Amino acid sequence: MQTGRVARAPGSEFSSRAAAEAYIGKVCFKQGPPALIGAELEWLTAQGEPSASAPRPQLTVLADALGPYAPQSISPDSPAHPLPGGSRVTIEPGGQIELSSAPFGSAAELCERLRTDTVRLRELLESRDIHTFSASADPARGPQRLLQLPRYRAMERSFAGIGPFGALMMCNTAATQVSIDAGADDADITARLTALYAIGPALLAAFACSPTLSGAPPGAWASQRMRTWLRLDHLRTRPPVHDWPDPVAGYARWVLDVPLLCVRPDAHGNGSGVPASTADWSAPPGATFADWLCGALDDEIGRRPDQSDLDYHLTTVFPPVRASGHLEVRYLDAQPGDSWTVPVHAIDALVSAPAVVAEATALAASTAGLWSEAARYGLADPEIRAAAVALLDLATAHAASPTAAAELAAAADRCRRGSPPTTDPESGPGV
C-alpha cells in the first residue's frame, strides 16, 4: 500500500551537526540522583610458568578455561554469562583479561562482589595453567596482539604512524577503572566531571606503579602505562577540557571532531560481502565523524552515519574521563594484589556530596592539567605529592565505612613518604 512517505536513508536520524551533538549530550550524560558505582579490573596473563615473562595464553585455551563465561570475542558461540558476583569477562588485544562489574549502590558491595569474581576467575584460569599478574605494564615481553578482530587491526594501523605506543597500549598495559553516575542535573554533572579531571593528575601519581614497560623508548616514568596514552593520539586522548565553559556541550563538540578510528562497512548490510571477521575497517586518514556527517566522505564510505555509527564512534575515544552515560575514570594504573579497592574507595569518597566535590576540585586546582608531569615524576614531584596527600586525607574523612577509611589513611601515609603502591612480597603474583 502506498503511504506517500519517502524512505528514510541511513543517517537521516541526524539532520544536522547540532542534532548529533544533542544526541551525544543525552546518551553520554544521563541525569539522575547519583547512586551507583562500578569498576573494571585488568590483569596481564601468561600460560605455563607462573612468571610474567612466560608466553601469552592461546585464545583457544583461554576460551576453554572460561567456558560459559568466555566473551564472544574469543568464543563466538559462548553465552558469555556473568560470573557469580555479576562481573563480565572481556579480553584485551594482548590477552589481558578484564572484569567489568555490575553497578552497585555502595563501594563496599562493589568490592565484595568483585573479590568474589576475582577468586572464581583465578580458579577458572589456573585449571588450564593460565596465570594472572597484577601489573599495569608488561615488564618483560614485547607487544603481541592476539585478538584478530577488524576493530583492533584498524586501531593498530591507525596508531602505527605514531610510534610504538599504540601497540604497547593495546597489548602491554592494564588499568583499574572506576565508574560513577554522571549527576543529578546539568550543574551537578559539570561539577563532577570538572572534579574528576582536576583530581586526575594527583590521583594518577598516587596510584602510579608502572615504571617498567618492555619495548618502550628510554625514559624514566612513574606510570609507563599512562605514558602510552599521553603519547598515543592527542586528538583522541586529551580533550581540551579547560577550554570548555559547558563540559557537556564541549564534550559533544569534541567527539564529533575526533578522527574516525574505524568504519564498519557492513553496519547496514551494504558492505562488500567480505566476512565481518576479515573486513577492512580502516577509516579515511584524518577524517572526523563531523566530516562523515556532513557528506565530505560520501565518495570514500558511500553512506552517511546513523545512530549506531555514532554509538560505536563513542567507544573509540579515550579521554582520561570518558562519558558513557556514566563517567569512567580511566587514568589509574592496575594496582598490586587486591589493593585496587583503594582507588575505588577514593573516587567514591571524593564524589560523595556536592561540598566534597567542590573541596576536592579546589585542593587539586594547582595540579589540574599536569598529566605528563604526574605520569613522569609521580610522587617525586612535591606539588603533585602534596595534592595527592590532601585528596586522600579528604577521602579518608568522607569514607563510607571504617574499612575504606583505614585503607585511604594508609594510602595517604604512603604518599606522604613518596612511596608508590607495592605488592606484599608474600602474596606473589596473581589476581
Short mmCIF file of C-alpha atoms in Angstrom, two decimals:
data_model
loop_
_atom_site.label_atom_id
_atom_site.label_comp_id
_atom_site.label_asym_id
_atom_site.label_seq_id
_atom_site.Cartn_x
_atom_site.Cartn_y
_atom_site.Cartn_z
CA MET A 1 0.00 0.00 0.00
CA GLN A 2 1.34 3.41 -0.89
CA THR A 3 1.75 5.72 2.09
CA GLY A 4 3.23 8.76 0.41
CA ARG A 5 6.27 8.62 2.69
CA VAL A 6 9.82 8.82 1.47
CA ALA A 7 12.02 6.00 2.73
CA ARG A 8 14.42 7.15 5.42
CA ALA A 9 18.01 6.85 4.30
CA PRO A 10 20.72 5.72 6.69
CA GLY A 11 21.94 8.71 8.63
CA SER A 12 18.67 10.63 8.48
CA GLU A 13 18.44 10.45 12.27
CA PHE A 14 20.87 13.36 12.32
CA SER A 15 19.55 16.28 10.35
CA SER A 16 22.48 18.44 11.37
CA ARG A 17 25.62 18.57 13.46
CA ALA A 18 23.58 20.23 16.21
CA ALA A 19 21.27 17.20 16.28
CA ALA A 20 24.25 14.86 16.65
CA GLU A 21 25.69 17.00 19.46
CA ALA A 22 22.33 16.95 21.25
CA TYR A 23 22.25 13.16 20.96
CA ILE A 24 25.73 12.84 22.45
CA GLY A 25 24.77 15.06 25.37
CA LYS A 26 21.72 12.90 26.03
CA VAL A 27 23.32 9.45 25.86
CA CYS A 28 26.70 10.28 27.40
CA PHE A 29 25.46 12.25 30.40
CA LYS A 30 22.37 10.55 31.79
CA GLN A 31 20.80 12.57 34.56
CA GLY A 32 19.55 11.20 37.84
CA PRO A 33 20.44 11.18 41.53
CA PRO A 34 23.99 9.75 41.67
CA ALA A 35 23.76 6.44 43.49
CA LEU A 36 25.76 3.77 41.66
CA ILE A 37 29.43 2.84 41.35
CA GLY A 38 31.20 0.22 39.25
CA ALA A 39 34.74 -0.81 38.34
CA GLU A 40 36.78 -2.59 35.70
CA LEU A 41 39.91 -4.54 36.65
CA GLU A 42 42.56 -5.71 34.20
CA TRP A 43 45.43 -8.18 34.56
CA LEU A 44 48.25 -9.37 32.36
CA THR A 45 48.15 -13.08 31.60
CA ALA A 46 50.71 -15.82 30.96
CA GLN A 47 50.48 -19.55 30.28
CA GLY A 48 52.65 -22.25 31.76
CA GLU A 49 55.21 -20.97 34.23
CA PRO A 50 53.85 -18.59 36.94
CA SER A 51 56.05 -15.80 35.64
CA ALA A 52 55.24 -12.55 33.88
CA SER A 53 57.85 -13.44 31.26
CA ALA A 54 56.04 -16.66 30.29
CA PRO A 55 54.23 -16.82 26.92
CA ARG A 56 50.83 -15.25 26.47
CA PRO A 57 47.97 -17.75 26.61
CA GLN A 58 46.46 -19.15 23.45
CA LEU A 59 42.96 -17.80 22.88
CA THR A 60 41.54 -21.30 22.45
CA VAL A 61 42.90 -22.27 25.85
CA LEU A 62 41.51 -19.08 27.38
CA ALA A 63 38.10 -19.83 25.91
CA ASP A 64 38.23 -23.40 27.21
CA ALA A 65 39.20 -22.21 30.68
CA LEU A 66 36.42 -19.63 30.88
CA GLY A 67 33.73 -21.92 29.50
CA PRO A 68 30.28 -20.25 29.61
CA TYR A 69 31.87 -17.03 30.91
CA ALA A 70 34.09 -16.61 27.84
CA PRO A 71 33.43 -13.43 25.84
CA GLN A 72 32.24 -13.89 22.29
CA SER A 73 35.36 -12.14 21.00
CA ILE A 74 37.24 -15.42 21.61
CA SER A 75 34.31 -17.85 21.61
CA PRO A 76 31.57 -16.70 19.20
CA ASP A 77 29.02 -19.26 20.42
CA SER A 78 29.57 -18.58 24.12
CA PRO A 79 26.58 -17.43 26.20
CA ALA A 80 29.04 -15.04 27.90
CA HIS A 81 27.37 -15.39 31.29
CA PRO A 82 28.39 -13.05 34.11
CA LEU A 83 30.39 -14.53 36.95
CA PRO A 84 28.57 -15.19 40.25
CA GLY A 85 29.26 -11.67 41.53
CA GLY A 86 27.82 -10.09 38.38
CA SER A 87 31.07 -9.26 36.57
CA ARG A 88 31.53 -9.96 32.88
CA VAL A 89 34.80 -11.16 31.41
CA THR A 90 36.40 -9.50 28.42
CA ILE A 91 39.75 -9.97 26.70
CA GLU A 92 42.01 -7.13 25.60
CA PRO A 93 44.08 -7.31 22.37
CA GLY A 94 47.25 -8.64 24.00
CA GLY A 95 45.50 -11.29 26.07
CA GLN A 96 44.95 -9.11 29.14
CA ILE A 97 41.85 -10.24 30.99
CA GLU A 98 39.28 -7.80 32.34
CA LEU A 99 36.41 -8.00 34.79
CA SER A 100 33.66 -5.42 34.30
CA SER A 101 31.47 -5.25 37.37
CA ALA A 102 27.79 -4.63 37.53
CA PRO A 103 26.86 -1.27 39.08
CA PHE A 104 26.18 -1.32 42.82
CA GLY A 105 24.74 1.05 45.37
CA SER A 106 27.84 1.10 47.53
CA ALA A 107 31.58 0.73 47.11
CA ALA A 108 31.60 -1.91 49.85
CA GLU A 109 29.20 -4.15 47.92
CA LEU A 110 31.10 -3.50 44.69
CA CYS A 111 34.39 -4.56 46.27
CA GLU A 112 32.86 -7.64 47.89
CA ARG A 113 31.33 -8.83 44.59
CA LEU A 114 34.49 -8.12 42.61
CA ARG A 115 36.62 -10.01 45.14
CA THR A 116 34.28 -12.99 44.76
CA ASP A 117 34.64 -12.85 41.00
CA THR A 118 38.42 -12.45 41.02
CA VAL A 119 38.70 -15.65 43.08
CA ARG A 120 36.44 -17.50 40.65
CA LEU A 121 38.32 -16.09 37.66
CA ARG A 122 41.63 -17.28 39.09
CA GLU A 123 40.21 -20.78 39.64
CA LEU A 124 38.95 -20.98 36.07
CA LEU A 125 42.21 -19.81 34.54
CA GLU A 126 44.51 -21.89 36.71
CA SER A 127 42.56 -25.00 35.71
CA ARG A 128 44.27 -24.55 32.34
CA ASP A 129 47.62 -23.35 33.70
CA ILE A 130 46.92 -19.69 32.91
CA HIS A 131 48.21 -17.16 35.44
CA THR A 132 47.26 -13.54 36.03
CA PHE A 133 49.60 -10.77 37.12
CA SER A 134 48.73 -7.54 38.91
CA ALA A 135 50.97 -5.35 36.77
CA SER A 136 49.90 -2.24 34.91
CA ALA A 137 52.72 -2.52 32.35
CA ASP A 138 54.36 -5.65 30.96
CA PRO A 139 57.96 -5.59 32.21
CA ALA A 140 59.34 -8.48 30.16
CA ARG A 141 57.51 -9.17 26.88
CA GLY A 142 57.26 -7.17 23.69
CA PRO A 143 53.79 -6.30 22.37
CA GLN A 144 51.91 -9.10 20.64
CA ARG A 145 48.31 -8.73 19.51
CA LEU A 146 46.27 -11.92 19.99
CA LEU A 147 42.80 -10.70 19.06
CA GLN A 148 42.49 -10.53 15.29
CA LEU A 149 39.26 -8.52 15.15
CA PRO A 150 38.74 -5.82 12.50
CA ARG A 151 38.50 -3.13 15.18
CA TYR A 152 41.96 -3.92 16.50
CA ARG A 153 43.50 -4.28 13.06
CA ALA A 154 42.21 -0.82 12.17
CA MET A 155 43.36 0.56 15.52
CA GLU A 156 46.83 -0.90 15.08
CA ARG A 157 47.16 0.62 11.61
CA SER A 158 45.88 3.98 12.80
CA PHE A 159 48.35 4.16 15.68
CA ALA A 160 51.32 2.65 13.83
CA GLY A 161 52.45 6.00 12.45
CA ILE A 162 52.72 7.49 15.95
CA GLY A 163 55.45 5.11 17.09
CA PRO A 164 55.42 2.09 19.42
CA PHE A 165 52.89 3.46 21.88
CA GLY A 166 49.76 2.15 20.14
CA ALA A 167 50.89 -1.47 20.21
CA LEU A 168 52.18 -1.08 23.77
CA MET A 169 48.91 0.41 24.98
CA MET A 170 46.81 -2.27 23.29
CA CYS A 171 48.86 -5.31 24.28
CA ASN A 172 51.10 -4.49 27.24
CA THR A 173 49.16 -2.38 29.73
CA ALA A 174 46.41 -2.86 32.32
CA ALA A 175 44.31 -0.40 34.31
CA THR A 176 41.91 -0.01 37.19
CA GLN A 177 38.82 1.92 36.10
CA VAL A 178 36.11 3.34 38.33
CA SER A 179 32.69 4.41 37.04
CA ILE A 180 30.18 6.67 38.76
CA ASP A 181 26.82 8.19 37.85
CA ALA A 182 27.08 11.40 35.83
CA GLY A 183 24.97 13.55 38.16
CA ALA A 184 21.54 14.78 39.12
CA ASP A 185 21.33 17.74 36.73
CA ASP A 186 23.47 19.86 34.42
CA ALA A 187 25.17 21.72 37.28
CA ASP A 188 25.91 18.51 39.17
CA ILE A 189 27.29 16.82 36.04
CA THR A 190 29.54 19.80 35.34
CA ALA A 191 30.86 19.80 38.91
CA ARG A 192 31.53 16.05 38.98
CA LEU A 193 33.20 15.93 35.57
CA THR A 194 35.30 19.00 36.38
CA ALA A 195 36.36 17.43 39.69
CA LEU A 196 37.34 14.11 38.13
CA TYR A 197 39.59 15.92 35.67
CA ALA A 198 41.02 18.29 38.29
CA ILE A 199 41.97 15.50 40.70
CA GLY A 200 43.23 13.28 37.88
CA PRO A 201 46.95 14.12 37.85
CA ALA A 202 47.27 13.87 41.63
CA LEU A 203 45.46 10.52 41.79
CA LEU A 204 47.37 9.27 38.76
CA ALA A 205 50.59 9.96 40.71
CA ALA A 206 49.20 8.49 43.93
CA PHE A 207 48.49 5.16 42.24
CA ALA A 208 51.26 5.13 39.61
CA CYS A 209 53.09 1.79 39.72
CA SER A 210 54.34 1.01 36.21
CA PRO A 211 57.96 2.20 35.99
CA THR A 212 58.98 -0.59 33.58
CA LEU A 213 57.42 -1.34 30.19
CA SER A 214 59.16 -3.70 27.80
CA GLY A 215 59.52 -2.13 24.37
CA ALA A 216 59.03 1.46 25.49
CA PRO A 217 61.56 4.09 24.38
CA PRO A 218 64.14 5.05 27.03
CA GLY A 219 62.93 7.30 29.81
CA ALA A 220 62.07 7.14 33.50
CA TRP A 221 58.32 7.33 34.13
CA ALA A 222 56.31 6.57 37.24
CA SER A 223 53.44 5.40 35.02
CA GLN A 224 54.63 3.94 31.77
CA ARG A 225 51.03 2.87 31.19
CA MET A 226 49.81 6.46 31.22
CA ARG A 227 52.80 7.47 29.11
CA THR A 228 51.45 5.30 26.30
CA TRP A 229 48.10 7.12 26.42
CA LEU A 230 49.67 10.58 26.57
CA ARG A 231 51.91 9.85 23.58
CA LEU A 232 49.30 7.97 21.61
CA ASP A 233 46.90 10.33 19.83
CA HIS A 234 46.30 13.74 21.38
CA LEU A 235 43.11 14.39 19.42
CA ARG A 236 41.60 11.18 20.77
CA THR A 237 43.01 11.02 24.29
CA ARG A 238 43.47 14.61 25.51
CA PRO A 239 40.33 16.72 25.16
CA PRO A 240 40.75 20.46 25.90
CA VAL A 241 38.51 20.32 28.96
CA HIS A 242 39.99 23.52 30.43
CA ASP A 243 38.58 25.45 27.45
CA TRP A 244 35.01 24.20 27.88
CA PRO A 245 32.66 26.64 29.66
CA ASP A 246 29.99 23.95 29.34
CA PRO A 247 31.60 20.48 29.67
CA VAL A 248 28.59 18.61 28.28
CA ALA A 249 28.41 20.73 25.13
CA GLY A 250 32.20 20.79 24.89
CA TYR A 251 32.41 17.00 25.09
CA ALA A 252 29.82 16.63 22.32
CA ARG A 253 31.68 19.01 20.02
CA TRP A 254 34.99 17.31 20.75
CA VAL A 255 33.64 13.82 19.98
CA LEU A 256 32.49 14.86 16.53
CA ASP A 257 35.88 16.40 15.74
CA VAL A 258 37.88 13.32 16.78
CA PRO A 259 39.21 11.45 13.73
CA LEU A 260 37.49 8.21 12.86
CA LEU A 261 39.37 5.22 14.19
CA CYS A 262 37.46 2.70 12.10
CA VAL A 263 34.32 2.34 10.00
CA ARG A 264 32.26 -0.83 9.99
CA PRO A 265 31.49 -1.45 6.31
CA ASP A 266 28.65 -3.88 6.96
CA ALA A 267 26.85 -1.90 9.65
CA HIS A 268 23.76 -1.63 7.41
CA GLY A 269 24.13 -4.79 5.38
CA ASN A 270 25.50 -2.83 2.45
CA GLY A 271 29.15 -3.89 2.67
CA SER A 272 31.26 -5.65 0.11
CA GLY A 273 30.20 -9.15 1.09
CA VAL A 274 33.50 -9.81 2.83
CA PRO A 275 33.03 -11.71 6.13
CA ALA A 276 32.93 -9.31 9.08
CA SER A 277 35.86 -11.07 10.73
CA THR A 278 38.19 -10.28 7.81
CA ALA A 279 36.72 -6.99 6.57
CA ASP A 280 38.84 -3.86 6.39
CA TRP A 281 37.52 -1.30 8.86
CA SER A 282 40.16 1.33 8.13
CA ALA A 283 38.84 4.89 8.11
CA PRO A 284 39.88 7.61 5.64
CA PRO A 285 43.06 9.08 7.20
CA GLY A 286 42.43 12.19 9.27
CA ALA A 287 38.69 12.25 8.58
CA THR A 288 36.45 13.10 11.52
CA PHE A 289 32.95 11.97 12.39
CA ALA A 290 31.81 15.51 11.57
CA ASP A 291 33.28 15.11 8.06
CA TRP A 292 31.30 11.91 7.61
CA LEU A 293 28.16 13.55 8.97
CA CYS A 294 28.25 16.49 6.56
CA GLY A 295 28.83 14.36 3.46
CA ALA A 296 32.52 15.00 2.92
CA LEU A 297 33.18 11.24 2.93
CA ASP A 298 30.36 10.17 0.60
CA ASP A 299 32.83 9.01 -2.05
CA GLU A 300 35.06 7.09 0.35
CA ILE A 301 32.43 5.46 2.57
CA GLY A 302 29.36 5.56 0.36
CA ARG A 303 26.81 6.38 3.03
CA ARG A 304 26.12 8.79 5.86
CA PRO A 305 26.42 7.77 9.52
CA ASP A 306 23.44 6.92 11.67
CA GLN A 307 22.90 6.48 15.39
CA SER A 308 24.64 3.09 15.55
CA ASP A 309 27.72 4.57 13.87
CA LEU A 310 27.87 7.42 16.38
CA ASP A 311 27.34 4.99 19.25
CA TYR A 312 30.32 2.99 18.00
CA HIS A 313 32.46 6.10 17.47
CA LEU A 314 31.87 6.98 21.13
CA THR A 315 33.68 3.75 22.08
CA THR A 316 36.78 4.83 20.11
CA VAL A 317 37.53 7.99 22.09
CA PHE A 318 39.84 7.51 25.09
CA PRO A 319 39.92 10.60 27.30
CA PRO A 320 41.07 10.37 30.93
CA VAL A 321 37.39 10.53 31.93
CA ARG A 322 35.00 9.12 29.34
CA ALA A 323 31.30 9.88 29.36
CA SER A 324 29.29 6.73 28.62
CA GLY A 325 26.00 7.61 30.26
CA HIS A 326 28.06 7.44 33.45
CA LEU A 327 31.58 8.79 33.98
CA GLU A 328 34.52 6.38 33.54
CA VAL A 329 37.74 7.27 35.37
CA ARG A 330 40.44 5.82 33.10
CA TYR A 331 43.70 7.30 34.44
CA LEU A 332 44.56 4.79 37.18
CA ASP A 333 47.19 2.06 36.89
CA ALA A 334 46.20 -1.51 37.70
CA GLN A 335 47.02 -1.93 41.38
CA PRO A 336 49.13 -4.62 43.07
CA GLY A 337 47.30 -7.57 44.56
CA ASP A 338 43.90 -6.67 45.98
CA SER A 339 44.76 -3.01 46.57
CA TRP A 340 42.51 -1.96 43.69
CA THR A 341 39.92 -1.36 46.42
CA VAL A 342 41.81 1.79 47.49
CA PRO A 343 41.20 3.90 44.34
CA VAL A 344 37.61 2.63 44.28
CA HIS A 345 37.08 3.98 47.80
CA ALA A 346 38.95 7.19 46.95
CA ILE A 347 36.74 8.06 43.98
CA ASP A 348 33.63 7.04 45.91
CA ALA A 349 34.50 9.34 48.82
CA LEU A 350 35.61 12.32 46.73
CA VAL A 351 32.27 12.48 44.88
CA SER A 352 30.13 11.57 47.90
CA ALA A 353 28.49 15.01 48.23
CA PRO A 354 28.50 18.31 46.31
CA ALA A 355 30.52 20.03 49.05
CA VAL A 356 33.16 17.30 48.92
CA VAL A 357 33.30 17.55 45.12
CA ALA A 358 33.89 21.30 45.40
CA GLU A 359 36.57 20.89 48.07
CA ALA A 360 38.38 18.20 46.07
CA THR A 361 38.37 20.42 42.99
CA ALA A 362 39.87 23.29 45.00
CA LEU A 363 42.54 21.10 46.60
CA ALA A 364 43.67 19.89 43.18
CA ALA A 365 43.50 23.24 41.39
CA SER A 366 47.26 23.81 41.32
CA THR A 367 47.99 20.44 39.70
CA ALA A 368 44.98 20.14 37.39
CA GLY A 369 46.24 19.57 33.87
CA LEU A 370 49.69 18.30 34.89
CA TRP A 371 49.12 14.91 33.28
CA SER A 372 52.58 14.49 31.78
CA GLU A 373 54.32 15.62 34.97
CA ALA A 374 52.24 13.24 37.08
CA ALA A 375 52.89 10.29 34.77
CA ARG A 376 56.61 11.04 34.51
CA TYR A 377 57.54 12.02 38.08
CA GLY A 378 54.67 10.62 40.14
CA LEU A 379 55.02 11.35 43.84
CA ALA A 380 58.58 12.63 43.34
CA ASP A 381 57.04 15.96 42.31
CA PRO A 382 56.43 17.78 45.63
CA GLU A 383 53.43 19.79 44.43
CA ILE A 384 51.70 16.75 42.97
CA ARG A 385 52.52 14.70 46.08
CA ALA A 386 51.02 17.39 48.33
CA ALA A 387 47.83 17.41 46.26
CA ALA A 388 47.63 13.61 46.36
CA VAL A 389 48.01 13.56 50.14
CA ALA A 390 45.41 16.29 50.59
CA LEU A 391 42.91 14.45 48.40
CA LEU A 392 43.44 11.14 50.17
CA ASP A 393 43.06 12.86 53.55
CA LEU A 394 39.80 14.37 52.32
CA ALA A 395 38.69 10.97 51.06
CA THR A 396 39.54 9.42 54.43
CA ALA A 397 37.37 11.98 56.20
CA HIS A 398 34.41 11.16 53.94
CA ALA A 399 34.89 7.42 53.52
CA ALA A 400 31.73 5.33 53.51
CA SER A 401 33.00 2.77 56.04
CA PRO A 402 35.73 2.26 58.65
CA THR A 403 37.39 -0.27 56.34
CA ALA A 404 37.50 2.25 53.49
CA ALA A 405 38.78 4.95 55.85
CA ALA A 406 41.61 2.71 57.08
CA GLU A 407 42.67 1.86 53.50
CA LEU A 408 42.61 5.52 52.46
CA ALA A 409 44.52 6.68 55.54
CA ALA A 410 47.23 4.12 54.82
CA ALA A 411 47.40 5.31 51.21
CA ALA A 412 47.73 8.92 52.34
CA ASP A 413 50.60 7.95 54.66
CA ARG A 414 52.26 6.06 51.81
CA CYS A 415 52.01 9.13 49.59
CA ARG A 416 53.48 11.34 52.32
CA ARG A 417 56.54 9.10 52.18
CA GLY A 418 56.60 9.38 48.41
CA SER A 419 56.22 5.61 48.01
CA PRO A 420 54.33 4.00 45.12
CA PRO A 421 51.88 1.13 45.63
CA THR A 422 53.72 -2.15 46.07
CA THR A 423 52.79 -5.81 46.23
CA ASP A 424 53.01 -7.65 49.52
CA PRO A 425 56.04 -9.92 48.84
CA GLU A 426 54.24 -12.84 50.46
CA SER A 427 51.19 -12.54 48.22
CA GLY A 428 53.10 -13.19 45.00
CA PRO A 429 51.68 -12.63 41.54
CA GLY A 430 48.05 -13.17 40.77
CA VAL A 431 44.59 -11.65 40.83
#
